[in-house]
Coordinates of C-alpha atoms and ligand atoms in Angstrom, one line a residue:
M1 CA 0.0 0.0 0.0
T2 CA 1.3 3.5 -0.9
S3 CA 0.8 6.9 0.7
R4 CA -1.9 7.5 -2.0
A5 CA -4.1 5.1 0.0
F6 CA -4.4 7.5 2.9
A7 CA -5.4 10.5 0.8
R8 CA -9.1 11.2 0.1
P9 CA -10.2 9.0 -2.8
V10 CA -10.9 11.0 -6.0
G11 CA -14.4 10.7 -7.3
T12 CA -18.0 10.3 -6.1
V13 CA -19.9 7.4 -4.5
T14 CA -22.6 6.2 -7.0
R15 CA -25.2 3.4 -7.2
G16 CA -23.6 0.0 -6.7
T17 CA -25.7 -2.0 -9.1
T18 CA -23.9 -5.1 -10.4
N19 CA -24.7 -8.7 -11.3
P20 CA -22.8 -12.0 -11.6
N21 CA -21.5 -12.6 -15.1
R22 CA -22.6 -9.2 -16.3
L23 CA -19.2 -8.3 -17.7
R24 CA -18.3 -11.6 -19.4
R25 CA -18.2 -10.0 -22.9
M26 CA -15.8 -7.3 -21.7
D27 CA -13.7 -9.9 -19.8
R28 CA -13.4 -12.2 -22.8
W29 CA -12.4 -9.3 -25.1
I30 CA -9.8 -8.1 -22.7
A31 CA -8.4 -11.6 -22.4
H32 CA -8.2 -11.9 -26.2
T33 CA -6.9 -8.4 -26.9
H34 CA -4.6 -7.9 -24.0
G35 CA -3.6 -11.4 -23.0
A36 CA -0.2 -11.3 -24.6
E37 CA 0.7 -8.0 -22.7
L38 CA -0.5 -9.6 -19.5
R39 CA 1.5 -12.7 -20.1
R40 CA 4.8 -11.0 -20.9
A41 CA 4.9 -9.1 -17.6
A42 CA 6.6 -10.5 -14.6
D43 CA 4.0 -9.2 -12.1
P44 CA 0.9 -8.1 -14.0
V45 CA -1.7 -6.1 -12.0
A46 CA -5.2 -5.5 -13.2
V47 CA -7.6 -3.1 -11.4
D48 CA -11.4 -3.6 -11.4
L49 CA -12.3 0.1 -10.6
G50 CA -15.8 0.6 -9.1
Y51 CA -16.7 -3.0 -8.7
G52 CA -19.9 -2.1 -6.9
A53 CA -22.1 -3.4 -4.1
A54 CA -20.8 -7.0 -4.5
P55 CA -17.4 -8.3 -5.6
W56 CA -18.5 -10.6 -8.4
T57 CA -17.0 -8.8 -11.3
A58 CA -13.6 -8.7 -9.7
V59 CA -13.7 -12.4 -8.9
E60 CA -14.7 -13.2 -12.4
L61 CA -12.1 -10.9 -13.9
L62 CA -9.4 -12.8 -12.0
G63 CA -10.6 -16.2 -13.3
R64 CA -10.9 -15.1 -16.9
L65 CA -7.6 -13.3 -17.0
R66 CA -5.8 -16.2 -15.3
S67 CA -6.9 -18.5 -18.1
V68 CA -4.6 -16.5 -20.4
A69 CA -2.1 -15.0 -18.0
P70 CA -1.6 -17.2 -14.9
R71 CA 0.5 -14.7 -13.0
V72 CA -2.0 -11.9 -13.1
R73 CA -3.2 -10.3 -9.9
V74 CA -6.5 -8.3 -9.6
V75 CA -7.1 -5.4 -7.2
G76 CA -10.8 -4.4 -6.8
V77 CA -11.0 -0.6 -6.0
E78 CA -14.2 0.9 -4.7
I79 CA -14.9 4.4 -3.4
E80 CA -17.7 3.4 -1.0
P81 CA -16.0 2.0 2.2
A82 CA -18.8 -0.4 3.2
R83 CA -18.5 -2.1 -0.2
V84 CA -14.8 -2.7 0.5
L85 CA -15.5 -4.2 3.9
G86 CA -18.3 -6.4 2.3
A87 CA -15.8 -7.6 -0.4
K88 CA -12.9 -8.5 2.0
P89 CA -14.2 -12.1 2.8
Y90 CA -13.8 -12.8 -0.9
E91 CA -10.1 -12.0 -1.0
R92 CA -8.0 -14.9 -2.1
E93 CA -4.6 -15.6 -3.7
G94 CA -4.3 -13.0 -6.5
L95 CA -7.3 -10.9 -5.4
V96 CA -7.5 -8.0 -2.9
F97 CA -9.9 -5.2 -2.3
R98 CA -8.9 -1.6 -1.6
H99 CA -10.7 1.6 -0.7
G100 CA -10.0 4.3 -3.3
G101 CA -10.9 6.2 -6.4
F102 CA -9.5 7.5 -9.7
E103 CA -6.1 8.0 -8.0
I104 CA -5.9 4.1 -8.0
P105 CA -4.3 3.2 -4.6
V106 CA -1.9 0.5 -5.8
A107 CA 1.9 0.8 -5.8
E108 CA 2.3 -0.6 -9.3
R109 CA 1.5 0.9 -12.7
P110 CA -1.4 -1.4 -13.7
L111 CA -1.4 -3.3 -17.0
L112 CA -5.2 -3.1 -17.0
V113 CA -7.8 -0.7 -15.5
R114 CA -11.3 -1.8 -16.1
A115 CA -14.1 0.7 -15.2
A116 CA -17.5 -0.7 -16.1
N117 CA -20.7 1.3 -15.5
V118 CA -18.7 3.8 -13.4
L119 CA -18.5 7.0 -15.5
R120 CA -22.1 6.8 -16.7
Q121 CA -23.1 8.4 -13.4
Y122 CA -20.7 11.3 -13.9
E123 CA -21.0 14.4 -16.1
E124 CA -19.9 14.2 -19.8
G125 CA -17.5 17.1 -19.1
E126 CA -15.7 15.1 -16.5
V127 CA -14.8 12.2 -18.7
G128 CA -11.8 13.7 -20.5
G129 CA -10.1 14.6 -17.2
V130 CA -10.8 11.1 -15.7
W131 CA -9.4 9.4 -18.8
E132 CA -6.3 11.4 -18.6
R133 CA -5.8 10.7 -14.9
L134 CA -6.4 6.9 -15.4
C135 CA -4.2 6.7 -18.5
A136 CA -1.4 8.4 -16.6
R137 CA -1.5 5.5 -14.1
L138 CA -1.2 2.8 -16.7
A139 CA 2.0 0.8 -17.2
P140 CA 4.0 2.7 -19.9
A141 CA 4.7 1.5 -23.4
D142 CA 8.2 0.1 -24.1
P143 CA 8.8 0.6 -27.9
V144 CA 12.2 -1.1 -27.7
G145 CA 10.8 -4.2 -26.1
G146 CA 7.6 -4.0 -28.2
A147 CA 5.2 -3.6 -25.2
R148 CA 2.2 -1.5 -25.9
G149 CA 1.7 -0.6 -22.2
G150 CA -1.4 -0.8 -20.0
L151 CA -5.0 -0.7 -21.2
L152 CA -7.9 1.3 -19.7
V153 CA -11.3 -0.3 -20.7
E154 CA -14.2 2.1 -19.8
G155 CA -17.8 1.3 -20.8
T156 CA -21.3 0.5 -20.1
C157 CA -23.7 -2.4 -20.3
D158 CA -27.3 -3.4 -19.5
E159 CA -28.2 -5.2 -16.2
I160 CA -27.4 -8.7 -17.4
G161 CA -24.6 -7.9 -19.9
R162 CA -26.4 -8.6 -23.2
R163 CA -25.5 -5.2 -24.7
H164 CA -22.2 -3.5 -24.1
V165 CA -20.2 -0.6 -25.6
W166 CA -16.7 0.3 -24.3
V167 CA -13.7 2.4 -25.2
A168 CA -10.2 1.1 -24.9
L169 CA -7.3 3.5 -24.1
G170 CA -3.6 3.1 -23.9
P171 CA -1.1 5.4 -22.1
E172 CA -1.2 7.6 -25.2
G173 CA -5.1 8.0 -25.1
P174 CA -8.2 6.5 -26.7
R175 CA -7.6 3.7 -29.3
T176 CA -10.8 1.9 -30.1
V177 CA -14.6 1.5 -29.5
T178 CA -16.1 -2.0 -29.2
F179 CA -19.8 -2.9 -29.6
A180 CA -20.7 -6.3 -28.2
A181 CA -24.1 -7.9 -27.9
R182 CA -26.1 -11.1 -27.5
L183 CA -27.3 -10.9 -31.1
G184 CA -30.6 -12.5 -30.4
S185 CA -31.4 -9.6 -28.2
L186 CA -31.0 -7.0 -31.0
E187 CA -33.6 -5.8 -33.4
R188 CA -31.0 -3.5 -35.0
P189 CA -27.4 -2.5 -34.2
S190 CA -28.5 1.0 -33.1
D191 CA -30.3 -0.7 -30.1
L192 CA -26.8 -0.5 -28.6
A193 CA -27.0 3.3 -28.5
E194 CA -28.6 3.2 -25.1
R195 CA -25.3 1.6 -23.8
L196 CA -22.9 4.1 -25.3
P197 CA -20.2 5.2 -22.8
K198 CA -20.6 8.6 -21.3
A199 CA -18.1 10.2 -23.8
L200 CA -20.5 9.2 -26.7
I201 CA -24.0 8.8 -25.4
H202 CA -24.9 12.5 -25.7
R203 CA -23.4 12.6 -29.2
N204 CA -25.8 10.2 -30.8
V205 CA -27.3 13.1 -32.7
P206 CA -27.2 14.2 -36.4
G207 CA -23.8 15.8 -37.3
E208 CA -21.8 13.6 -34.9
A209 CA -19.7 10.6 -36.1
V210 CA -21.2 8.0 -33.8
H211 CA -24.7 8.9 -35.1
A212 CA -23.6 8.4 -38.7
F213 CA -21.9 5.1 -37.7
L214 CA -25.0 3.7 -36.1
R215 CA -27.1 4.9 -39.1
D216 CA -24.8 3.1 -41.5
F217 CA -24.7 0.0 -39.3
D218 CA -28.5 -0.2 -39.3
R219 CA -28.5 0.2 -43.2
A220 CA -25.9 -2.6 -43.5
W221 CA -28.0 -4.8 -41.1
A222 CA -31.2 -4.1 -43.2
A223 CA -29.3 -5.0 -46.4
A224 CA -28.1 -8.3 -44.7
A225 CA -31.6 -9.3 -43.9
P226 CA -31.6 -12.3 -46.3
Y227 CA -28.8 -13.9 -44.1
A228 CA -31.2 -13.8 -41.1
S229 CA -32.4 -17.3 -42.2
Y230 CA -28.9 -18.6 -41.3
G231 CA -29.1 -16.9 -37.9
A232 CA -28.4 -13.5 -36.4
R233 CA -24.6 -14.3 -36.3
Q234 CA -24.4 -14.7 -40.1
R235 CA -26.4 -11.5 -40.5
W236 CA -24.1 -9.6 -38.2
I237 CA -21.0 -10.9 -40.0
R238 CA -22.4 -9.8 -43.4
A239 CA -23.4 -6.4 -42.0
V240 CA -20.0 -5.7 -40.4
R241 CA -18.2 -6.8 -43.5
A242 CA -20.2 -4.2 -45.5
L243 CA -19.7 -1.6 -42.8
A244 CA -15.9 -2.1 -42.9
V245 CA -15.8 -0.7 -46.4
D246 CA -16.4 2.8 -45.1
W247 CA -15.5 2.6 -41.4
P248 CA -12.1 1.6 -39.9
V249 CA -13.1 -1.7 -38.4
V250 CA -10.0 -3.2 -36.7
D251 CA -11.0 -6.8 -35.9
G252 CA -12.1 -9.7 -38.1
P253 CA -14.6 -12.5 -38.5
G254 CA -13.3 -14.3 -35.4
R255 CA -14.5 -11.5 -33.2
W256 CA -17.6 -10.6 -35.3
R257 CA -18.8 -14.2 -34.8
Q258 CA -18.9 -13.4 -31.0
G259 CA -21.3 -10.5 -31.7
E260 CA -18.6 -7.9 -31.5
V261 CA -17.1 -5.2 -33.7
T262 CA -14.3 -2.9 -32.9
V263 CA -13.7 0.5 -34.6
R264 CA -10.9 3.0 -34.3
W265 CA -11.7 5.7 -31.8
E266 CA -10.8 8.6 -34.2
A267 CA -13.7 7.6 -36.5
L268 CA -16.3 7.9 -33.8
A269 CA -14.8 10.7 -31.6
P270 CA -17.1 13.6 -30.7
S271 CA -16.8 16.9 -32.5
A272 CA -15.2 19.5 -30.2
Ligands
SAM301 C1 -23.0 0.8 -11.2 S1 -21.6 0.2 -10.1 C2 -20.8 -0.8 -11.3 C3 -20.4 -2.1 -10.7 C4 -19.6 -3.0 -11.6 N1 -18.4 -2.4 -12.2 C5 -20.5 -3.5 -12.8 O1 -20.4 -3.0 -13.9 O2 -21.3 -4.4 -12.5 C6 -20.6 1.6 -10.0 C7 -19.7 1.6 -8.8 O3 -18.6 2.5 -9.1 C8 -18.2 3.1 -7.9 N2 -17.5 4.3 -8.1 C9 -17.9 5.5 -8.6 N3 -16.9 6.4 -8.8 C10 -15.8 5.7 -8.4 C11 -14.4 6.1 -8.3 N4 -14.0 7.4 -8.6 N5 -13.5 5.2 -7.8 C12 -13.9 4.0 -7.4 N6 -15.2 3.6 -7.5 C13 -16.1 4.4 -8.0 C14 -19.6 3.4 -7.2 O4 -19.4 3.6 -5.8 C15 -20.3 2.1 -7.5 O5 -20.2 1.1 -6.5

């Protein structure tokens, strides 16, 4: 524990709503995308920031990350002290809980900070400052050794994790936006708009890039309707393939099959 732990935590206590298995889509994407970085580190630390009224998401994050990076340790950080006390009995080898906020009260520079359903309850104008603060705490990149550094994954989902949108940021700033869904739960891709992270949710209006993206995604989805007879997954894959002609999609069919698509942040970033 560092002296940071004794300072007043940075941030605000908010509702603690959580659910078991709610963040499985995010966990799996992190394991896939960031597993190699976590594996190469001697002592990789991952932070579940704002784990909520129960410690389930932190326990699950440990299990899913350990399946790709057996040395990883998870620190659950929560700003509401009673939620930290309530989580303590769930500590185990590789998992501890700490009282704290955006300052992140751990000695190491984490290789992962996951903040799910935390910033939605803050003001849009606060997001940039919080991102900067959290990115500054990430493990730095090492261009010589080829390491890309730590990853901040910040996003939102519904109560049971069927619809999810998150932004991934490196030490240098935002990299990508990922849309992930249980495809059977979607009528059209723009159903995901209600789960956009705070930085984007108020920008789903004409003239903003994220609005144009979801409009084009809905059109591609409508054009792929004949594939619905092969299942929603085939329809999604066709729609994303068409979307990728005009939008910088960075992943491929292996991820699309999971009901995901990841796009470069610059293409969806809000206007000033
Ligand atoms: C809605 S819950 C999300 C729980 C869990 N991450 C999930 O997605 O199921 C948000 C939690 O974030 C906590 N929180 C809000 N701001 C925080 C901050 N600056 N640092 C740490 N925790 C914070 C709140 O106290 C609350 O328990």
